[in-house]
Short mmCIF file of C-alpha atoms in Angstrom, two decimals:
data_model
loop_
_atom_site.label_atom_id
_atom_site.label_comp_id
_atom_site.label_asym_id
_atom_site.label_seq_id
_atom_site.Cartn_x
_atom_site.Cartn_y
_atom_site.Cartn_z
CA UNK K 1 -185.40 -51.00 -4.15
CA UNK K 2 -184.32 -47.56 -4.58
CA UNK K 3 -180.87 -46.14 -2.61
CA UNK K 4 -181.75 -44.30 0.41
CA UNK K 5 -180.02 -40.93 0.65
CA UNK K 6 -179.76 -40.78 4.40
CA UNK K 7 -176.51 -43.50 4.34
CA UNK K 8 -174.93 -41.06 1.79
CA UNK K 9 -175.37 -38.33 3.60
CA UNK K 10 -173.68 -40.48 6.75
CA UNK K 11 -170.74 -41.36 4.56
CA UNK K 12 -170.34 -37.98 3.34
CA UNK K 13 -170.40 -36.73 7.07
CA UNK K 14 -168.27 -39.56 8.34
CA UNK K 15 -165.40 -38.67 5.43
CA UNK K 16 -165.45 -35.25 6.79
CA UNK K 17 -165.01 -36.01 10.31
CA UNK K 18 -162.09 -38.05 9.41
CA UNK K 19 -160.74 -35.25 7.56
CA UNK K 20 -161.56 -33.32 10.07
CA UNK K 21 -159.95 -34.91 12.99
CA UNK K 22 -156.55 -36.08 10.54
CA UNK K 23 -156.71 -31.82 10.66
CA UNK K 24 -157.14 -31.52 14.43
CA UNK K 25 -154.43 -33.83 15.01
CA UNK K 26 -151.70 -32.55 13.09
CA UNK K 27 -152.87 -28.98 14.34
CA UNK K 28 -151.97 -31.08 18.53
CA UNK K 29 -148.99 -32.66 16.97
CA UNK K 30 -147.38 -29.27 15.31
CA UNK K 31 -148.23 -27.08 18.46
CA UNK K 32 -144.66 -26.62 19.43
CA UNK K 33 -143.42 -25.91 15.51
CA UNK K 34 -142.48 -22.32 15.59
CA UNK K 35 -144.87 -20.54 12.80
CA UNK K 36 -146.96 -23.58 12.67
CA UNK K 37 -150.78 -22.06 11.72
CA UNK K 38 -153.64 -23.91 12.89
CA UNK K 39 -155.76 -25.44 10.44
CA UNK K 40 -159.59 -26.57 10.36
CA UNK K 41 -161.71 -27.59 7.56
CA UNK K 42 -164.98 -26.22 6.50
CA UNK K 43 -167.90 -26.59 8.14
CA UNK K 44 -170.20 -29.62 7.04
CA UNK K 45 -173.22 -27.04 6.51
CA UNK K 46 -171.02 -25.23 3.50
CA UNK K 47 -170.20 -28.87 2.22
CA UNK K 48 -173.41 -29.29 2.02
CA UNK K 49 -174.48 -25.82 0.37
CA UNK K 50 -172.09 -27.05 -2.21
CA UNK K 51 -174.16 -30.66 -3.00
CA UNK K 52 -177.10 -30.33 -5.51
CA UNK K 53 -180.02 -32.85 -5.27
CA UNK K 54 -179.69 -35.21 -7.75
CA UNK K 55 -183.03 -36.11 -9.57
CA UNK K 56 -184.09 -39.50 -10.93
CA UNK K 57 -185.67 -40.08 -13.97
CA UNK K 58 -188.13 -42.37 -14.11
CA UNK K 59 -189.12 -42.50 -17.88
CA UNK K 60 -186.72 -41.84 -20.75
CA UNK K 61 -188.33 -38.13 -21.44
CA UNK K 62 -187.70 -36.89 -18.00
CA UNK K 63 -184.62 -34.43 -17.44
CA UNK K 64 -181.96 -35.42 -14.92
CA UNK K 65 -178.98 -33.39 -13.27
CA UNK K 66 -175.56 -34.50 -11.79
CA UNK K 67 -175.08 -34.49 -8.47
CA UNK K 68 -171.68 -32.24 -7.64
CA UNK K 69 -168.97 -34.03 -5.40
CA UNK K 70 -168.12 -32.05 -2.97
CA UNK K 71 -164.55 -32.21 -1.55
CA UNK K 72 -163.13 -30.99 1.71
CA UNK K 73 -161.09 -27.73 1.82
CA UNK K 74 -158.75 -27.94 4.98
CA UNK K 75 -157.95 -23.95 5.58
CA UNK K 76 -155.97 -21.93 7.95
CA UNK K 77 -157.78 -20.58 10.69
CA UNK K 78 -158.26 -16.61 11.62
CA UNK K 79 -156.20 -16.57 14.58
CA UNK K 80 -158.56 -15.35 17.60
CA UNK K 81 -156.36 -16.13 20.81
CA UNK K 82 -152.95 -15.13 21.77
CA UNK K 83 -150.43 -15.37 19.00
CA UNK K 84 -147.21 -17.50 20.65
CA UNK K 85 -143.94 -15.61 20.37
CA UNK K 86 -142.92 -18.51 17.93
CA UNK K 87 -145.54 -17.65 15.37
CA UNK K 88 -147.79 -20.57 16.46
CA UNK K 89 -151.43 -20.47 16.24
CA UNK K 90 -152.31 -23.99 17.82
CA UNK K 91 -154.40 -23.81 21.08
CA UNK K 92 -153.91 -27.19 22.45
CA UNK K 93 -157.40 -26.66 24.81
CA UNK K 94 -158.97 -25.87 21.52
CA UNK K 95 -157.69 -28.80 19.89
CA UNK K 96 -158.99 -30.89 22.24
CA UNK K 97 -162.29 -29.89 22.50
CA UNK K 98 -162.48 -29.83 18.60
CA UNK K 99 -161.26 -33.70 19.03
CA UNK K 100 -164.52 -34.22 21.39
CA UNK K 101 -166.62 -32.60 19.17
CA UNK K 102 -165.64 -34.98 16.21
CA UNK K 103 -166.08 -37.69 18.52
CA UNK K 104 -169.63 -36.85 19.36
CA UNK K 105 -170.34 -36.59 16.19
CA UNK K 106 -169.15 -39.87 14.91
CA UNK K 107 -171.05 -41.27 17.61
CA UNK K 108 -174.09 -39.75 16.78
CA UNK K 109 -173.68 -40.24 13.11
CA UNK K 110 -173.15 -44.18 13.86
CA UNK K 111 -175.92 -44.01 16.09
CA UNK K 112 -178.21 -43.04 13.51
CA UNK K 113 -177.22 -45.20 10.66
CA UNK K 114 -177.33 -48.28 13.02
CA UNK K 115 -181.19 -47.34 14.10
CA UNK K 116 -182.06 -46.75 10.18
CA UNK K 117 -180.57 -49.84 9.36
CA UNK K 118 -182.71 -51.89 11.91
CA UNK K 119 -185.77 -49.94 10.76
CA UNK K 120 -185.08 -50.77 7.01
CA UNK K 121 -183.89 -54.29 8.73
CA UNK K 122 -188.15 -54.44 10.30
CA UNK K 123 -189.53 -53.14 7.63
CA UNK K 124 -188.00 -55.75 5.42
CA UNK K 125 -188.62 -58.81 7.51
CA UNK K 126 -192.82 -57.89 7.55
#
């Protein structure tokens, strides 16, 4: 049986989000740090931009290319709100609805592993 892409693609997107929210939280826990910039990582879409389709080769003749492995840059974000008189970017609100988002999204992406499993689980029991 061949490897389905779909749980890589859950992986990948579940390593972000941890990434992601390790980034979120040390953004809530430095939000008193005079100078302290908030940081964010990249958004999933550009990770994936980054990922080429890897082909598989079926017969010996056939050409093949490497998938890329695409990391996760954490970067400073633009400030857009009110600049603290300590230098601090953090926007605890922000943070916190960032945090929600990540949760949502972890739900969602367990969510949909979980129902492809039991589909692959049906389709293999037939």
């Amino acid at each position: 049986m061949e490897p389905v892409t779909l749980f890589d693609l859950a992986t990948k997107q579940s390593q972000w989000l941890a990434v992601r929210q390790s980034a979120i939280a040390s953004n809530i826990a430095n939000a008193n740090t005079p100078g302290y910039t908030a940081n964010d990582v990249e958004p999933f879409e550009k990770v994936l931009d980054r990922t080429a389709v890897s082909l598989q080769a079926t017969e010996a003749g056939h050409l093949g290319s490497e998938a890329t492995n695409a990391g996760f840059r954490i970067k400073q974000e633009e400030p857009t709100g009110v600049i603290l008189p300590s230098k601090n970017t953090v926007v605890v609100e922000d943070e916190l609805m960032k945090a929600g988002e990540v949760r949502r999204a972890f739900e969602l992406n367990t969510a949909i592993v979980k129902a492809f499993h039991s589909m692959m689980m049906m389709a293999v029991k037939t």
